[in-house]
Coordinates of C-alpha atoms and ligand atoms in Angstrom, one line a residue:
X17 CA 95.3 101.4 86.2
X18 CA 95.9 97.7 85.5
X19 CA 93.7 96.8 82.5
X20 CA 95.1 93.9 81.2
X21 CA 93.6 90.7 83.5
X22 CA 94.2 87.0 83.1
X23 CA 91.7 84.7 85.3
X24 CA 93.1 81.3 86.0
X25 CA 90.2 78.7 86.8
X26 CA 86.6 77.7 84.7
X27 CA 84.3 77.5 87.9
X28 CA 81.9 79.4 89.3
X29 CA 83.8 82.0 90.4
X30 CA 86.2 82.2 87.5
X31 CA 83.1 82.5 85.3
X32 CA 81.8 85.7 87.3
X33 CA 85.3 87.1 87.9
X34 CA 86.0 87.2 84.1
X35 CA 82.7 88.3 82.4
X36 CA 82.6 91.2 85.7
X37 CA 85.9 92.3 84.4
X38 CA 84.8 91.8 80.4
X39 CA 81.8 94.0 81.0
X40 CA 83.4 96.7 83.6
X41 CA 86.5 97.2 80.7
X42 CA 83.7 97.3 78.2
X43 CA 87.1 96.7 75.4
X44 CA 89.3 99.1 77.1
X45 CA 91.5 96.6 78.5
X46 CA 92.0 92.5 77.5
X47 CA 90.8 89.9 79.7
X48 CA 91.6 86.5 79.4
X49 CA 90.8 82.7 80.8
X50 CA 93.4 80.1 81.5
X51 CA 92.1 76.8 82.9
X52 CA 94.1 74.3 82.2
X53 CA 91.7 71.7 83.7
X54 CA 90.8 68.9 81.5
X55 CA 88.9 70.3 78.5
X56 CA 87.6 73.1 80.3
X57 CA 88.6 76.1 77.7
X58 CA 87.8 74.4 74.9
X59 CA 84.6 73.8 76.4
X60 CA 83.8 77.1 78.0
X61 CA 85.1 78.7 74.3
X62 CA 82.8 76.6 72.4
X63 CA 79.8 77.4 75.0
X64 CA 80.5 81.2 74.9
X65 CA 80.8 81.8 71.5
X66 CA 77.9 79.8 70.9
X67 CA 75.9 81.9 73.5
X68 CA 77.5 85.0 71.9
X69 CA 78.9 85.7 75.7
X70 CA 78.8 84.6 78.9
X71 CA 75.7 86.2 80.8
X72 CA 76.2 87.7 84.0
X73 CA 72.8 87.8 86.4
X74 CA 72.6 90.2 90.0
X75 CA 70.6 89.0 92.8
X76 CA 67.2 89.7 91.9
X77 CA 67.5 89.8 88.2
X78 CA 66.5 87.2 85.8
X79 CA 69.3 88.2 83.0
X80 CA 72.0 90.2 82.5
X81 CA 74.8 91.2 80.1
X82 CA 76.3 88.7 77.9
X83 CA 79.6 89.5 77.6
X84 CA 82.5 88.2 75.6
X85 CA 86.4 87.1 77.0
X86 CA 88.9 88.1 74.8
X87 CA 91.0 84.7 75.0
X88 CA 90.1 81.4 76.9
X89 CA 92.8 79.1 77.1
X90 CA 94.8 76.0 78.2
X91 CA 97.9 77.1 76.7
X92 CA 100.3 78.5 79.4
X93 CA 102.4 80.5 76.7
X94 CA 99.4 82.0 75.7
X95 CA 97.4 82.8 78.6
X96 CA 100.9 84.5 80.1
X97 CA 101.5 86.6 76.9
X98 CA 98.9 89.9 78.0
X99 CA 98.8 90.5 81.3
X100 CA 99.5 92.9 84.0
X101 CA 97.4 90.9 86.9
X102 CA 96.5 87.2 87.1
X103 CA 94.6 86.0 89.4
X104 CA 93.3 83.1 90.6
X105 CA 90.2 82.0 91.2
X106 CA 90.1 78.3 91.8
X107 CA 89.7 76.6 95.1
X108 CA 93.3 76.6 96.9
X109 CA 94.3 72.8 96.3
X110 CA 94.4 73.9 92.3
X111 CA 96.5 76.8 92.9
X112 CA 100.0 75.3 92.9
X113 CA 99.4 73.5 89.9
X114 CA 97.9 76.3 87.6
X115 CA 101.3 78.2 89.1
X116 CA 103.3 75.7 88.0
X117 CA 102.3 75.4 84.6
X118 CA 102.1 79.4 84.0
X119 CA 104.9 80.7 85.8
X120 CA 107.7 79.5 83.3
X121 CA 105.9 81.9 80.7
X122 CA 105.3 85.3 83.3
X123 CA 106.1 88.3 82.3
X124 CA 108.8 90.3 85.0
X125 CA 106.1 92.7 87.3
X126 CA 103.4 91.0 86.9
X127 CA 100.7 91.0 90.1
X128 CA 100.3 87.1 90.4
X129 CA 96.9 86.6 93.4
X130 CA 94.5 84.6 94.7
X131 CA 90.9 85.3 95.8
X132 CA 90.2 84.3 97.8
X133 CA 94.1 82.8 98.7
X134 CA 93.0 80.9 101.9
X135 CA 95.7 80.9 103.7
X136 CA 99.7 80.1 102.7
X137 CA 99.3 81.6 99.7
X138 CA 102.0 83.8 100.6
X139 CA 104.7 80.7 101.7
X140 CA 104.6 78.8 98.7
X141 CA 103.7 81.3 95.1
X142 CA 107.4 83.5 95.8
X143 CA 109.0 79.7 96.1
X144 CA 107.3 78.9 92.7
X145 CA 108.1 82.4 90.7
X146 CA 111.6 82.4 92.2
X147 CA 112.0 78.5 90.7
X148 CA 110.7 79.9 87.4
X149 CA 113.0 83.2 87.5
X150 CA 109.5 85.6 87.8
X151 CA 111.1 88.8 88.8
X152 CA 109.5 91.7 90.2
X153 CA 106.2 89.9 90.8
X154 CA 103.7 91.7 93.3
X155 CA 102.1 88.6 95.2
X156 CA 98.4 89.6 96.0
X157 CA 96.1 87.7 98.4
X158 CA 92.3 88.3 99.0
X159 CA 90.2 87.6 102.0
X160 CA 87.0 86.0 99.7
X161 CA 85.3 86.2 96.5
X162 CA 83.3 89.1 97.0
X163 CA 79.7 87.8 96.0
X164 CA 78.4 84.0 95.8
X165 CA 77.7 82.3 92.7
X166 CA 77.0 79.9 90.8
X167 CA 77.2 78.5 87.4
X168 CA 73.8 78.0 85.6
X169 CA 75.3 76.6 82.1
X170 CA 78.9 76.2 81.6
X171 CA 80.6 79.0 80.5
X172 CA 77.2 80.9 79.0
X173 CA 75.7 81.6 82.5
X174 CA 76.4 82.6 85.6
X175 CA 74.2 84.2 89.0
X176 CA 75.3 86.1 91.6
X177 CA 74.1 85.2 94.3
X178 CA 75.1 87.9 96.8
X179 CA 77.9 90.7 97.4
X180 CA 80.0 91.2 100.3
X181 CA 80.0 94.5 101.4
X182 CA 83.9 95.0 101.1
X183 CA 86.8 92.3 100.7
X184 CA 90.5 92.5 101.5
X185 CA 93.5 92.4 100.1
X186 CA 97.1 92.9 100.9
X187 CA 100.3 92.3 98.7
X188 CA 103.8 91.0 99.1
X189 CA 105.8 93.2 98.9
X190 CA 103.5 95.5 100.9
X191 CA 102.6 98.4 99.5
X192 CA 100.9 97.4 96.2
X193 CA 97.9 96.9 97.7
X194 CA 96.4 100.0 97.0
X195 CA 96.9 99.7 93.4
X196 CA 95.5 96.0 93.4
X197 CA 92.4 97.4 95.3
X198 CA 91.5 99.9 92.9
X199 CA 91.6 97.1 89.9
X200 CA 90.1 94.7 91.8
X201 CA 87.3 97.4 92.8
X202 CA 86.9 98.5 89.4
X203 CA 86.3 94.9 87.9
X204 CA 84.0 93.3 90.5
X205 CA 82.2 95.9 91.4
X206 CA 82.6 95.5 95.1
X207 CA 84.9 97.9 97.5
X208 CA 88.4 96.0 97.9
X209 CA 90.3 97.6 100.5
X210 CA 94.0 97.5 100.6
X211 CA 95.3 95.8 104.3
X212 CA 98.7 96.2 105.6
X213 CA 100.0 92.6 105.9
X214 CA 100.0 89.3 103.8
X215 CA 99.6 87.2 106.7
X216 CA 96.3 89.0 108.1
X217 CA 95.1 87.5 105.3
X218 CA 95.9 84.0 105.9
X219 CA 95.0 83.9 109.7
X220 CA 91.9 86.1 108.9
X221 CA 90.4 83.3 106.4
X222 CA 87.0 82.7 107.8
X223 CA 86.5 79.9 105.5
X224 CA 88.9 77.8 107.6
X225 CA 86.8 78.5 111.1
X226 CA 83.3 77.7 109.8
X227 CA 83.6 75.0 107.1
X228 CA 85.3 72.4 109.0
X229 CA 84.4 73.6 112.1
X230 CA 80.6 73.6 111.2
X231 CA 81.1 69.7 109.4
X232 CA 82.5 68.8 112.7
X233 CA 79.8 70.4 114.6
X234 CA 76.9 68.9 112.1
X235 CA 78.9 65.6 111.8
X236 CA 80.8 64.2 114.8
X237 CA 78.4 62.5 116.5
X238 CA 76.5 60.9 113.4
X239 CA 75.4 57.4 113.6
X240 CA 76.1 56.7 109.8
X241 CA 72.4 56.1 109.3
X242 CA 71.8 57.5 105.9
X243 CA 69.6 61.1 105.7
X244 CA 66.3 61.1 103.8
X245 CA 65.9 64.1 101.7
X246 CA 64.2 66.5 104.4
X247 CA 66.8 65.3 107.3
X248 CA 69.7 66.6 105.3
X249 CA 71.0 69.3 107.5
X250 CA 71.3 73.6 106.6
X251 CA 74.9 74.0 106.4
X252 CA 75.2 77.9 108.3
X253 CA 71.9 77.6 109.0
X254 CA 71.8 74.8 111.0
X255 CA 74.3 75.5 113.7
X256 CA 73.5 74.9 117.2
X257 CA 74.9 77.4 120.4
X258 CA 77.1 74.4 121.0
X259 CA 78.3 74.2 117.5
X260 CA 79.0 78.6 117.9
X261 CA 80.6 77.5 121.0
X262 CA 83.5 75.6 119.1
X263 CA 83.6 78.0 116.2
X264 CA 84.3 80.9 119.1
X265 CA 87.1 79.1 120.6
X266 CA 88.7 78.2 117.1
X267 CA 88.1 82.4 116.2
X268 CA 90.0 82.6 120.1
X269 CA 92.6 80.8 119.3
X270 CA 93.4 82.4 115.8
X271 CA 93.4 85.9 117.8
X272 CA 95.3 84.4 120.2
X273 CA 98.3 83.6 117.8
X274 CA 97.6 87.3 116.4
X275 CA 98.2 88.8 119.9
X276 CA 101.2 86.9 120.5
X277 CA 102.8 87.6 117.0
X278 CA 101.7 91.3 117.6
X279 CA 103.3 91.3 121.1
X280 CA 106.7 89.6 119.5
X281 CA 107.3 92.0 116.5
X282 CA 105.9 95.5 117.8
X283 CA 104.8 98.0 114.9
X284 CA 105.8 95.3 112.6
X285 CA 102.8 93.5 111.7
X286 CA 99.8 94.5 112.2
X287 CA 96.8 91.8 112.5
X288 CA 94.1 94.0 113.4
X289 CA 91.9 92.7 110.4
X290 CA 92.2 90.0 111.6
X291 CA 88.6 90.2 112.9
X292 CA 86.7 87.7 115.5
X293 CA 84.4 85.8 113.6
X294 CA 81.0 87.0 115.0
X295 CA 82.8 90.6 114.0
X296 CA 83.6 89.1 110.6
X297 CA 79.8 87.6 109.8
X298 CA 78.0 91.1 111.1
X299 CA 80.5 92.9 108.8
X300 CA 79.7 91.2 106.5
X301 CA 76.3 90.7 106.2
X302 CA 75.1 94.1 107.4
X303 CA 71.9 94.0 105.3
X304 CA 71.2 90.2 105.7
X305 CA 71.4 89.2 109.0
X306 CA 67.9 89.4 111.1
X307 CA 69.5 88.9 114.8
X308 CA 72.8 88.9 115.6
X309 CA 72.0 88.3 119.3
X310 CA 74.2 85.9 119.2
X311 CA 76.5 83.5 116.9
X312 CA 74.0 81.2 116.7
X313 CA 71.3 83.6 115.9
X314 CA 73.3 85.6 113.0
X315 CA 73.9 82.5 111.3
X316 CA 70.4 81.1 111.4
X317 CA 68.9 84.8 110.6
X318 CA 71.3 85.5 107.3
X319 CA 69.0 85.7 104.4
X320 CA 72.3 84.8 102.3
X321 CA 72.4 81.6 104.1
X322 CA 68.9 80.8 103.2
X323 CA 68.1 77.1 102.4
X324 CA 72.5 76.2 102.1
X325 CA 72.3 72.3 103.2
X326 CA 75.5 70.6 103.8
X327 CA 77.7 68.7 101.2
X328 CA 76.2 65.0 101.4
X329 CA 76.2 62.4 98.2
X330 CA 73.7 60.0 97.5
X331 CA 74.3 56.4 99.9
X332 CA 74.9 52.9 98.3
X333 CA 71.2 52.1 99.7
X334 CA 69.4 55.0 99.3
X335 CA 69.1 58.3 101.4
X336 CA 72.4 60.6 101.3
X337 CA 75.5 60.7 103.7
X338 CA 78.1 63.4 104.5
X339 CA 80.6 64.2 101.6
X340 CA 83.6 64.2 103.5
X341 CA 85.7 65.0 99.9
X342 CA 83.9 68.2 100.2
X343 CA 85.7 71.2 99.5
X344 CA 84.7 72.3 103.0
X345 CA 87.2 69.9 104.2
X346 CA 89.8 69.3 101.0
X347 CA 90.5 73.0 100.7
X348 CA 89.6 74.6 104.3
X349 CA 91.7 71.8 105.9
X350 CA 95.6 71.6 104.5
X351 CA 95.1 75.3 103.0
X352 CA 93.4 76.9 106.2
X353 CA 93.3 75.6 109.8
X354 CA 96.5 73.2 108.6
X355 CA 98.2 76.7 108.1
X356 CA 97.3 78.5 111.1
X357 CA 97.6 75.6 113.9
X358 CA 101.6 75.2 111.8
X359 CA 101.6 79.2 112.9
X360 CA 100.7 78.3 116.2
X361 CA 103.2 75.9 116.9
X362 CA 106.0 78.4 115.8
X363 CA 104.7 80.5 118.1
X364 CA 104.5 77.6 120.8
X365 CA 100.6 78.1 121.8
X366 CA 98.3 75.4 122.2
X367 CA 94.7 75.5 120.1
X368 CA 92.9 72.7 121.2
X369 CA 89.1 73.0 119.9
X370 CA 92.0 73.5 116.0
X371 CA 93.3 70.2 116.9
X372 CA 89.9 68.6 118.1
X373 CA 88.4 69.5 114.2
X374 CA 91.4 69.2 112.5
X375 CA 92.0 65.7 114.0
X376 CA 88.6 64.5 113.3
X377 CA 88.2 65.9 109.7
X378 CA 91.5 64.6 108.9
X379 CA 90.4 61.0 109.7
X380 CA 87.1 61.9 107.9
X381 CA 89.0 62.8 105.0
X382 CA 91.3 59.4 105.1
X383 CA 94.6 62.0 105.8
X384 CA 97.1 62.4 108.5
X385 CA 98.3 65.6 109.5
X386 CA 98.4 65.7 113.2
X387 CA 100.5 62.9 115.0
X388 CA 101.0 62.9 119.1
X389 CA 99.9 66.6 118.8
X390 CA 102.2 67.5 116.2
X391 CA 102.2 68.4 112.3
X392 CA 104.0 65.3 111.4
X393 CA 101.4 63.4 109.7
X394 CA 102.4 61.7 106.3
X395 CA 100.1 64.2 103.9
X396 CA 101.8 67.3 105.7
X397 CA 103.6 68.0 102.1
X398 CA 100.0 68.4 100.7
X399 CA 99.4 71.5 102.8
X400 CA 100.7 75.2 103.0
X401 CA 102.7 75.5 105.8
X402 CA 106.0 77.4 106.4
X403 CA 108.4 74.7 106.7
X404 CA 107.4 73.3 103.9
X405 CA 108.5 76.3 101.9
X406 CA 111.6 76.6 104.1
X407 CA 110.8 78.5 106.7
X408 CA 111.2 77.3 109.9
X409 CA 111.3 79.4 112.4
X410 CA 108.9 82.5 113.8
X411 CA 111.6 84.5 112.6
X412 CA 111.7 83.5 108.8
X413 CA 108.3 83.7 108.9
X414 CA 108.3 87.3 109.9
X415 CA 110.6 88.2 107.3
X416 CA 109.0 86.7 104.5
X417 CA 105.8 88.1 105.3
X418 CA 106.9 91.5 105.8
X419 CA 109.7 91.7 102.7
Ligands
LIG2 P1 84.6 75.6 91.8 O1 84.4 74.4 92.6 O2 83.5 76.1 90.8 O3 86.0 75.4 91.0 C1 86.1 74.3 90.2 C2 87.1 74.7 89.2 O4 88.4 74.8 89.8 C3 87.2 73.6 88.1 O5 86.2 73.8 87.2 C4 88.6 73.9 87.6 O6 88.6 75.0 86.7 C5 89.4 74.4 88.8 N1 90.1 73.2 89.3 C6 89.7 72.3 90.2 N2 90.7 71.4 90.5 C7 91.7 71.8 89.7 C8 93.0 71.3 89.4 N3 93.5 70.2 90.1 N4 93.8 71.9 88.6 C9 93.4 73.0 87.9 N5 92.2 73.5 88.1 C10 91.4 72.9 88.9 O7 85.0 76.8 92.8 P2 84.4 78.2 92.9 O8 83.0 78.1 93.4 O9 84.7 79.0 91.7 O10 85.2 78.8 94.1 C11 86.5 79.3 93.9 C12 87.1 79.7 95.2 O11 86.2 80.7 95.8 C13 87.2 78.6 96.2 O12 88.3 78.8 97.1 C14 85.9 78.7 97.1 O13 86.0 78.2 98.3 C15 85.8 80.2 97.1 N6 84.4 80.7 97.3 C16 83.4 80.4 96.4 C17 82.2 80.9 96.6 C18 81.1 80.7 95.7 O14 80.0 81.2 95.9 N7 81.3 80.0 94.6 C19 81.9 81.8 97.8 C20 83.0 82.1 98.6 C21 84.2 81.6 98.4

C-alpha cells in the first residue's frame, strides 16, 4: 500500500487532500505539501503550526480533527525526497509548472497524478518526466476531487462541503490503477474506482461541459448592464431547458468522438465511462438531487448546488459583472473542451454547439484558439492538446494513450 504521499498545491483542495491523508495514516505513513506558489508554505506552515493542525470539518459538522502535515514546502528537492505518490491538486493551468519545478528531483517509480487532471494530463506530464529523465513513473489521472470544499482560514481550516459517491481513475501505463485506487480510497475516504483507459478520463471531464457551457448559457446574451446583488445569477442552479439543451449537444458530441474512436480501434479502448452528462450528474448526486425529470430539473433540484451563484466581480460603478478570468473559463477552456474539440478534429467530426462556446468564451477571455474553424489561434501553445506534445495524428494518440 502506498503510504508515503506528497500534495502539490495550498488551495482548497490541496488543504483537504492533505490533512484527509494526515488523519487517515494517523503517522503510519509521511505526507507532505509542496506549493511552490508565492509564499504559500511558509504561510500555510506558520498558520498550521500555530493552529496545532489543520482542521478538517464534514458536511454537517461544526469541527473536526486537527491534524498535522509532516513537511510543507517550496523546496522542490525537498518535497521530491519521500514519496511514493504525488499528486496534484491545483487547478490544471498550475500543473505544468509545479511539474516542472519537481520533476528534475523525482524519484524512478514514482505515481506522479492529478485530481482532478481535466483533460491532457496524459499528452503533456510523460513529455515533462521524459525531459527530466523520471523513469518508471506511473502517470495517474482522476475524474474530480471527490467532495467540495473550501478553505475557512488558510491552512488551519478547511469544510467539506459534500462527497461524490465514487471518482475515477485510470493510469498510464494501464494497469496501475487498481493500486492508485486503493491509496486514493484509503486517504479520501471516498470509493476511487480504477477505469481502464487514460483518455476516458480526459473526454469524460464534466467540468469542461458545464462550466463554460453554463457561462455561455448565463452570459451570451448579456447586455453589460451591471447585476445588483439579488440579480446575480445561481451558477447550476440557474440553468434554463435551453441552456440543458446546449450542454446535451456538447455531452453528444463528446460521445460522438467516443463512438468513433471506439469503432476505429476495436477492444482497444474502451470509453464506456465516458458517461452522458445527465448519466454523470444522477450518478453522482444520488442522494441530492430532488427531480431528475429532466437536465434542467436535476440541476435546479441538487441540494449540493444550493445557493452556487456564478463567478462575477464587483463593476467600476457599482453592481457586479461576469468574471470572465474565472476558473470556469481559464482552466475548463485550454485544459478541457480545447482538448476534446483537438480530439475531434483528429478524428475529422464536426462539434458545433464545442465551437459555438468555445468561440465565445475564448473572446470573453481575450484568447484565440479557434481560427476559420480550426485550432490555429495564437494561444493554442497554452492549451493541452496532442500536437502540441507531438502527437499528430489519431494514431500517435492511440498509442500513447494505451502504452
Ligand atoms: P484553488 O483555486 O483553491 O487553487 C488555488 C491554488 O492553486 C493556489 O493557492 C496555489 O496553491 C495553486 N496555484 C494556482 N496558480 C498556480 C501557479 N501558477 N503555480 C503554482 N500553483 C498555483 O483550487 P481548488 O478549489 O483547490 O481546486 C483544485 C482543483 O479541483 C481545480 O481543478 C478545481 O477545478 C477542482 N475542483 C474543485 C472543487 C472544490 O470544491 N474546491 C470541486 C470540484 C473540482
Amino acid at each position: 500500500m502506498i503510504k508515503n504521499i506528497l500534495i502539490c498545491g495550498g488551495g482548497n483542495g490541496a488543504h483537504a487532500m492533505a490533512a484527509l491523508a494526515g488523519h487517515s495514516l494517523g503517522g503510519g505513513g509521511r505526507v507532505g505539501v509542496y506549493t511552490p506558489y508565492g509564499d504559500e508554505a511558509a504561510r500555510m506552515k506558520e498558520a498550521m503550526l500555530e493552529n496545532q493542525g489543520i482542521e478538517v470539518v464534514e458536511p454537517g459538522r461544526e469541527s473536526g480533527p486537527r491534524v498535522m502535515v509532516d513537511l510543507i514546502t517550496a523546496d522542490a528537492a525537498e518535497a521530491a525526497s519521500f514519496p511514493e505518490m504525488v499528486i496534484i491538486v491545483a487547478p490544471a493551468f498550475a500543473h505544468e509548472s509545479i511539474l516542472e519545478k519537481l520533476a528534475p528531483h523525482l524519484q524512478a517509480g514514482v505515481v506522479v497524478g492529478a485530481i482532478p487532471a481535466r483533460s491532457g494530463f496524459e499528452f503533456s506530464t510523460p513529455r515533462i518526466l521524459e525531459r527530466h529523465g523520471v523513469s518508471g513513473a506511473v502517470i495517474a489521472v482522476g475524474q474530480t476531487l471527490p467532495w467540495a470544499c473550501r478553505l475557512e482560514k488558510f491552512g488551519q481550516r478547511v469544510r467539506i462541503l459534500g462527497r461524490k459517491e465514487s471518482v475515477g481513475v485510470a493510469t498510464l501505463p494501464g494497469g496501475g490503477a487498481s493500486r492508485v485506487a486503493e491509496a486514493l480510497t484509503m486517504i479520501t475516504g471516498c470509493t476511487f474506482t480504477p477505469v481502464e483507459n487514460v483518455l476516458a478520463v480526459s473526454l469524460g471531464n464534466v467540468g469542461q461541459i458545464i462550466h463554460p457551457g453554463i457561462m455561455y448559457g448565463l452570459f451570451s446574451d448579456w447586455s453589460g448592464k451591471p447585476f445588483s446583488p439579488e440579480e446575480v445569477p445561481l451558477f447550476y442552479q440557474g440553468v434554463t431547458g435551453e441552456i440543458c439543451r446546449l450542454l446535451e449537444s456538447m455531452s453528444q458530441e463528446i460521445q460522438s468522438i467516443c463512438s468513433f474512436l471506439q469503432e476505429a480501434f476495436p477492444g482497444r479502448l474502451n470509453l464506456g465511462p465516458v458517461q452522458p452528462l445527465m448519466q454523470w450528474l444522477v450518478s453522482s448526486y444520488p442522494r441530492d438531487i430532488e427531480d431528475s425529470s429532466s437536465l434542467a430539473r436535476a440541476f435546479v433540484t441538487n441540494r449540493a448546488y444550493t445557493g452556487l451563484k456564478a463567478p462575477v466581480k464587483p463593476a467600476a460603478d457599482g453592481g457586479y459583472v461576469p468574471d470572465f478570468t474565472s476558473r470556469y473559463l481559464t482552466e475548463d477552456v485550454p485544459t478541457g473542451l480545447v482538448v476534446t474539440r483537438s480530439l475531434a478534429a483528429i478524428c475529422g467530426l464536426q462539434t458545433p454547439a464545442i465551437d459555438r462556446v468555445i468561440a465565445c468564451t475564448s473572446q470573453w477571455m481575450g484568447r484565440e484558439y479557434l481560427v476559420g474553424g480550426l485550432l490555429e489561434g495564437r494561444d493554442m501553445a497554452g492549451t493541452r492538446v496532442p500536437w502540441n506534445y507531438g502527437l499528430h495524428d489519431l494514431g500517435a494518440v492511440v498509442n500513447a494513450v494505451t502504452a
